[in-house]
């Protein structure tokens, strides 16, 4: 990997240079929440954001997404892919995107997702954890790949890691904005990372997690939380790795229809419903447990289906904490 | 493209029961028609333009080329619309999807097909395939149905009741509701036709467990009981195949509706199945 330094005074010029690669989206504060929005200048960016409400998946698997358009009785592919630059993605979200890649780019490839991924540039940014973050325990607190550039905060600028060919191209074209790293920069970088590593308040015990959960299928903890959970599906919407979608056809006018897919949630009763009315997950208990099993599934090539971003905790109206639920299930077994 | 469907023309619509119709289809594009290859147990996604898509298993056999058949039960909005379609109408089809039954692996063995209700549809594909190829030692078909009027492919079932033995095909039928037609059938073919549930048909049957495969399809409640019967007869879990139903929206393992299992083993029914062995069911909770 190539490491360079971007001094703070060059940041604006660097930011402006990104615009030629696509529309720049970055975290912006709106009221109490952060979200990825189109930005024109660096002053709009919330550099110290913890997490956005919707993860970057919203650019690739959109909340509501047109797949096909029916014209004259024939389906036509919907287009509308524009190049984008996602600025300020935290490492947990980069890991989240890699998990989505695993699903959507696996054969058969999802053409919509692929097109959007190919037309995007991911620029990572370092962060400080808050009380909800537990990415460190899942090993997703540092991204080694899945980005084009990664910016680490330094007192007088940014340490930039170049992670892809596209990233190299961006650095190449802006060669005059970058400097070589000094010993002091490296020291600052190490100090920042050390401070960061020590700031995590939440820790998920992932030792044998998947086996432990499998054994706890009938744990009373599920029953306890079934009563607390509102079944609203918020946790699914904000999760960077949840990707269930529902498909439906909508008529735009008498002659034109669109096939649309939209986010679906495994907390909805209709999720496991089949024709004829049989439901494979009829109770909230089944659905609550299913989400925890899905998130804690360990894929040897991609890791857990959870990246520890803490969104499900922060945006849960019933204040259910992911780590606490898993800890309680584990305790119940002992 | 992954989600684009191909036009298929309805060649024939046949009323099977008051709820089920059999659609015979062929792709409009001859090239697509030629390249459309499938295995018994696989399914396709039917696209009713402007209404939506639904998954349905193929009930014809790949040994009879040039067309394929779908048995559609009228249960929802889309299947209700499908039932209004006539000969010559066009629907979209994508697929085939899923793994299908391992027909080649089972060659030379005895097949025990256990069907319940609409579960007859995918197993009919196996049945025809086995009869057409003649590569299987013996074929048993145990079919459990609600009433005489609900017997799917009634002509074929009765034909096999009459002449199946000549083809090494033994058909047994269980019905739940007693009607004059059933009693008539029972009189003619007793004890192969009886009142009861599908597991009653196992009574008195013994299989060479070393050389037998069981293939099951039916309503969710049926699997547990049928598997118990088979295990009681010492059939190995690896020789018990079952095809499962889930809410499959995409058919290609993306939409997440058909995910089953727990943290140690997660399976997509559409991609990893819909055919699973009993070993899979033992290691993946929630499969049956």
Short mmCIF file of C-alpha atoms in Angstrom, two decimals, chain B residues 13-262:
data_model
loop_
_atom_site.label_atom_id
_atom_site.label_comp_id
_atom_site.label_asym_id
_atom_site.label_seq_id
_atom_site.Cartn_x
_atom_site.Cartn_y
_atom_site.Cartn_z
CA UNK B 13 -54.36 -24.74 -20.54
CA UNK B 14 -55.85 -27.75 -18.85
CA UNK B 15 -58.07 -27.67 -15.81
CA UNK B 16 -56.75 -30.23 -13.33
CA UNK B 17 -59.03 -29.48 -10.40
CA UNK B 18 -61.20 -26.57 -9.37
CA UNK B 19 -58.08 -24.81 -8.05
CA UNK B 20 -55.25 -26.05 -10.24
CA UNK B 21 -54.55 -25.57 -13.90
CA UNK B 22 -51.79 -27.08 -15.99
CA UNK B 23 -50.07 -24.67 -18.36
CA UNK B 24 -48.01 -25.97 -21.24
CA UNK B 25 -45.57 -23.35 -22.48
CA UNK B 26 -42.90 -22.80 -25.07
CA UNK B 27 -40.46 -19.95 -25.45
CA UNK B 28 -41.22 -17.62 -28.32
CA UNK B 29 -37.55 -17.36 -29.25
CA UNK B 30 -36.49 -20.76 -30.68
CA UNK B 31 -32.92 -20.19 -29.50
CA UNK B 32 -34.07 -19.74 -25.90
CA UNK B 33 -36.24 -22.80 -26.30
CA UNK B 34 -33.28 -24.86 -27.44
CA UNK B 35 -31.00 -23.70 -24.66
CA UNK B 36 -33.61 -24.15 -21.91
CA UNK B 37 -32.40 -27.22 -20.02
CA UNK B 38 -33.61 -28.21 -16.60
CA UNK B 39 -33.60 -31.00 -14.05
CA UNK B 40 -36.57 -32.47 -12.20
CA UNK B 41 -37.02 -30.48 -9.01
CA UNK B 42 -35.92 -27.14 -10.40
CA UNK B 43 -38.23 -24.14 -10.59
CA UNK B 44 -38.80 -21.07 -12.71
CA UNK B 45 -40.00 -17.56 -11.95
CA UNK B 46 -43.13 -16.59 -13.84
CA UNK B 47 -43.42 -12.93 -14.71
CA UNK B 48 -46.91 -11.55 -15.22
CA UNK B 49 -46.04 -8.15 -16.57
CA UNK B 50 -47.44 -5.37 -14.48
CA UNK B 51 -48.57 -7.79 -11.76
CA UNK B 52 -45.34 -9.26 -10.50
CA UNK B 53 -43.41 -12.49 -10.31
CA UNK B 54 -43.91 -15.81 -8.58
CA UNK B 55 -41.79 -18.96 -8.30
CA UNK B 56 -43.20 -22.27 -9.43
CA UNK B 57 -41.72 -25.70 -9.89
CA UNK B 58 -41.51 -27.36 -13.28
CA UNK B 59 -43.82 -30.34 -13.42
CA UNK B 60 -42.83 -31.63 -16.85
CA UNK B 61 -39.78 -33.71 -17.59
CA UNK B 62 -36.69 -32.58 -19.49
CA UNK B 63 -36.85 -35.84 -21.44
CA UNK B 64 -39.76 -34.39 -23.43
CA UNK B 65 -38.28 -31.44 -25.22
CA UNK B 66 -39.81 -28.44 -26.89
CA UNK B 67 -42.21 -27.46 -24.12
CA UNK B 68 -42.46 -27.28 -20.37
CA UNK B 69 -45.37 -27.43 -17.96
CA UNK B 70 -46.36 -25.59 -14.82
CA UNK B 71 -49.10 -26.62 -12.44
CA UNK B 72 -50.52 -23.44 -10.93
CA UNK B 73 -52.79 -23.42 -7.91
CA UNK B 74 -55.03 -20.37 -7.61
CA UNK B 75 -54.12 -18.96 -4.21
CA UNK B 76 -53.23 -15.31 -4.63
CA UNK B 77 -53.48 -12.26 -6.84
CA UNK B 78 -50.96 -13.36 -9.43
CA UNK B 79 -52.01 -16.98 -9.71
CA UNK B 80 -55.62 -15.80 -9.98
CA UNK B 81 -54.59 -13.68 -12.95
CA UNK B 82 -52.58 -16.56 -14.39
CA UNK B 83 -55.74 -18.65 -14.31
CA UNK B 84 -57.49 -16.17 -16.60
CA UNK B 85 -54.86 -16.65 -19.31
CA UNK B 86 -55.69 -18.63 -22.41
CA UNK B 87 -53.90 -20.46 -25.18
CA UNK B 88 -51.71 -18.09 -27.14
CA UNK B 89 -51.15 -15.65 -24.27
CA UNK B 90 -47.63 -14.69 -23.33
CA UNK B 91 -45.94 -14.74 -19.93
CA UNK B 92 -42.34 -14.04 -18.96
CA UNK B 93 -40.16 -16.85 -17.64
CA UNK B 94 -36.72 -16.77 -16.07
CA UNK B 95 -34.80 -19.72 -14.77
CA UNK B 96 -34.50 -22.60 -14.25
CA UNK B 97 -33.30 -22.10 -10.70
CA UNK B 98 -32.37 -24.35 -7.82
CA UNK B 99 -30.41 -27.57 -7.63
CA UNK B 100 -33.03 -30.18 -8.61
CA UNK B 101 -32.98 -33.87 -7.75
CA UNK B 102 -29.75 -35.79 -8.42
CA UNK B 103 -31.33 -38.02 -11.06
CA UNK B 104 -28.05 -39.38 -12.41
CA UNK B 105 -26.78 -40.32 -8.99
CA UNK B 106 -29.95 -42.28 -8.31
CA UNK B 107 -29.81 -44.32 -11.51
CA UNK B 108 -30.20 -48.04 -10.96
CA UNK B 109 -31.94 -47.53 -7.64
CA UNK B 110 -35.50 -47.77 -6.44
CA UNK B 111 -37.27 -44.42 -6.11
CA UNK B 112 -39.93 -43.87 -3.48
CA UNK B 113 -41.83 -40.72 -4.36
CA UNK B 114 -43.93 -39.39 -1.52
CA UNK B 115 -46.27 -36.59 -2.56
CA UNK B 116 -48.83 -34.65 -0.57
CA UNK B 117 -51.33 -32.42 -2.35
CA UNK B 118 -49.61 -29.93 -4.62
CA UNK B 119 -46.31 -31.69 -3.86
CA UNK B 120 -47.29 -33.97 -6.71
CA UNK B 121 -46.21 -31.27 -9.19
CA UNK B 122 -42.41 -31.40 -8.83
CA UNK B 123 -42.50 -35.15 -8.25
CA UNK B 124 -44.41 -35.67 -11.50
CA UNK B 125 -41.29 -34.37 -13.21
CA UNK B 126 -39.24 -37.07 -11.46
CA UNK B 127 -41.85 -39.72 -12.19
CA UNK B 128 -41.94 -39.00 -15.89
CA UNK B 129 -38.21 -38.70 -16.08
CA UNK B 130 -37.80 -42.08 -14.43
CA UNK B 131 -40.42 -43.72 -16.66
CA UNK B 132 -39.02 -42.14 -19.83
CA UNK B 133 -35.39 -43.03 -19.19
CA UNK B 134 -36.12 -46.44 -17.69
CA UNK B 135 -32.89 -46.25 -15.72
CA UNK B 136 -34.44 -46.91 -12.32
CA UNK B 137 -35.08 -50.26 -10.84
CA UNK B 138 -38.49 -49.69 -9.36
CA UNK B 139 -40.64 -46.62 -8.79
CA UNK B 140 -43.08 -46.21 -5.96
CA UNK B 141 -45.47 -43.28 -5.87
CA UNK B 142 -47.24 -42.66 -2.56
CA UNK B 143 -49.70 -39.88 -3.05
CA UNK B 144 -51.79 -38.36 -0.29
CA UNK B 145 -54.68 -36.17 -1.33
CA UNK B 146 -57.65 -34.54 0.30
CA UNK B 147 -60.41 -35.86 -1.92
CA UNK B 148 -60.94 -37.53 -5.28
CA UNK B 149 -61.61 -34.14 -6.82
CA UNK B 150 -58.21 -32.87 -5.63
CA UNK B 151 -56.11 -35.58 -7.24
CA UNK B 152 -53.68 -33.79 -9.48
CA UNK B 153 -53.01 -35.36 -12.88
CA UNK B 154 -55.87 -37.73 -12.12
CA UNK B 155 -55.81 -39.38 -15.55
CA UNK B 156 -52.15 -40.16 -15.24
CA UNK B 157 -52.46 -41.44 -11.68
CA UNK B 158 -55.37 -43.71 -12.59
CA UNK B 159 -53.55 -44.87 -15.70
CA UNK B 160 -50.57 -45.83 -13.55
CA UNK B 161 -52.84 -47.52 -11.02
CA UNK B 162 -54.08 -49.67 -13.90
CA UNK B 163 -50.95 -50.27 -15.91
CA UNK B 164 -48.08 -49.06 -13.72
CA UNK B 165 -46.99 -52.54 -12.68
CA UNK B 166 -45.96 -53.27 -16.26
CA UNK B 167 -43.55 -50.37 -16.06
CA UNK B 168 -42.29 -51.30 -12.61
CA UNK B 169 -44.19 -48.36 -11.20
CA UNK B 170 -46.27 -48.94 -8.09
CA UNK B 171 -48.80 -46.27 -7.28
CA UNK B 172 -50.60 -45.97 -3.98
CA UNK B 173 -53.15 -43.35 -3.10
CA UNK B 174 -54.52 -42.11 0.21
CA UNK B 175 -57.51 -39.80 0.46
CA UNK B 176 -59.05 -38.06 3.44
CA UNK B 177 -62.58 -37.22 2.42
CA UNK B 178 -64.84 -40.07 1.51
CA UNK B 179 -66.84 -39.45 -1.64
CA UNK B 180 -68.54 -41.97 -3.97
CA UNK B 181 -65.74 -41.56 -6.51
CA UNK B 182 -63.12 -42.45 -3.94
CA UNK B 183 -65.02 -45.46 -2.74
CA UNK B 184 -65.34 -46.60 -6.35
CA UNK B 185 -61.59 -46.15 -6.81
CA UNK B 186 -60.87 -47.97 -3.58
CA UNK B 187 -63.05 -50.90 -4.63
CA UNK B 188 -61.18 -51.17 -7.88
CA UNK B 189 -57.65 -50.85 -6.56
CA UNK B 190 -57.77 -51.94 -2.91
CA UNK B 191 -55.45 -52.06 -1.00
CA UNK B 192 -53.45 -49.61 -3.12
CA UNK B 193 -56.12 -46.95 -2.66
CA UNK B 194 -57.26 -46.33 0.89
CA UNK B 195 -58.72 -43.76 3.21
CA UNK B 196 -56.09 -42.16 5.39
CA UNK B 197 -52.94 -40.08 5.20
CA UNK B 198 -49.87 -40.59 3.08
CA UNK B 199 -47.92 -42.36 5.82
CA UNK B 200 -50.61 -45.08 5.90
CA UNK B 201 -49.39 -46.10 2.44
CA UNK B 202 -46.09 -47.26 3.90
CA UNK B 203 -47.87 -50.05 5.74
CA UNK B 204 -46.64 -53.43 4.61
CA UNK B 205 -43.99 -52.00 2.30
CA UNK B 206 -40.36 -52.93 2.67
CA UNK B 207 -37.53 -51.46 0.66
CA UNK B 208 -34.02 -52.57 -0.05
CA UNK B 209 -32.54 -49.70 1.97
CA UNK B 210 -29.13 -50.07 0.35
CA UNK B 211 -30.60 -49.35 -3.04
CA UNK B 212 -33.49 -46.98 -2.40
CA UNK B 213 -33.90 -43.23 -2.51
CA UNK B 214 -36.92 -41.42 -1.12
CA UNK B 215 -38.07 -38.13 -2.65
CA UNK B 216 -40.59 -36.11 -0.70
CA UNK B 217 -42.68 -33.07 -1.48
CA UNK B 218 -45.77 -31.87 0.28
CA UNK B 219 -47.14 -29.45 2.85
CA UNK B 220 -44.73 -28.52 5.71
CA UNK B 221 -46.54 -30.68 8.24
CA UNK B 222 -45.99 -33.82 6.17
CA UNK B 223 -42.19 -34.04 6.20
CA UNK B 224 -41.71 -34.97 9.83
CA UNK B 225 -44.08 -37.93 9.65
CA UNK B 226 -42.87 -39.23 6.31
CA UNK B 227 -39.25 -38.99 7.37
CA UNK B 228 -40.07 -40.93 10.53
CA UNK B 229 -41.58 -43.73 8.44
CA UNK B 230 -38.49 -43.82 6.25
CA UNK B 231 -36.06 -43.76 9.16
CA UNK B 232 -38.04 -46.53 10.84
CA UNK B 233 -37.34 -48.58 7.73
CA UNK B 234 -33.62 -47.82 8.21
CA UNK B 235 -33.25 -45.63 5.15
CA UNK B 236 -30.13 -43.50 5.49
CA UNK B 237 -30.69 -39.72 5.90
CA UNK B 238 -28.49 -39.20 2.85
CA UNK B 239 -30.98 -41.14 0.76
CA UNK B 240 -33.92 -39.00 1.78
CA UNK B 241 -34.40 -36.05 -0.51
CA UNK B 242 -37.04 -33.43 0.03
CA UNK B 243 -37.95 -30.36 -1.93
CA UNK B 244 -39.01 -27.34 0.09
CA UNK B 245 -41.09 -24.26 -0.32
CA UNK B 246 -40.21 -20.75 0.81
CA UNK B 247 -41.06 -17.20 -0.23
CA UNK B 248 -38.64 -16.98 -3.11
CA UNK B 249 -38.72 -13.55 -4.66
CA UNK B 250 -35.52 -13.37 -6.66
CA UNK B 251 -34.63 -17.04 -7.14
CA UNK B 252 -30.92 -16.31 -7.13
CA UNK B 253 -29.98 -15.88 -3.47
CA UNK B 254 -30.14 -12.10 -3.16
CA UNK B 255 -33.49 -11.05 -1.70
CA UNK B 256 -33.04 -13.00 1.54
CA UNK B 257 -36.61 -14.24 1.98
CA UNK B 258 -35.76 -17.91 1.74
CA UNK B 259 -32.84 -17.88 4.21
CA UNK B 260 -33.12 -20.73 6.69
CA UNK B 261 -30.86 -21.96 9.43
CA UNK B 262 -28.99 -20.54 12.37
#
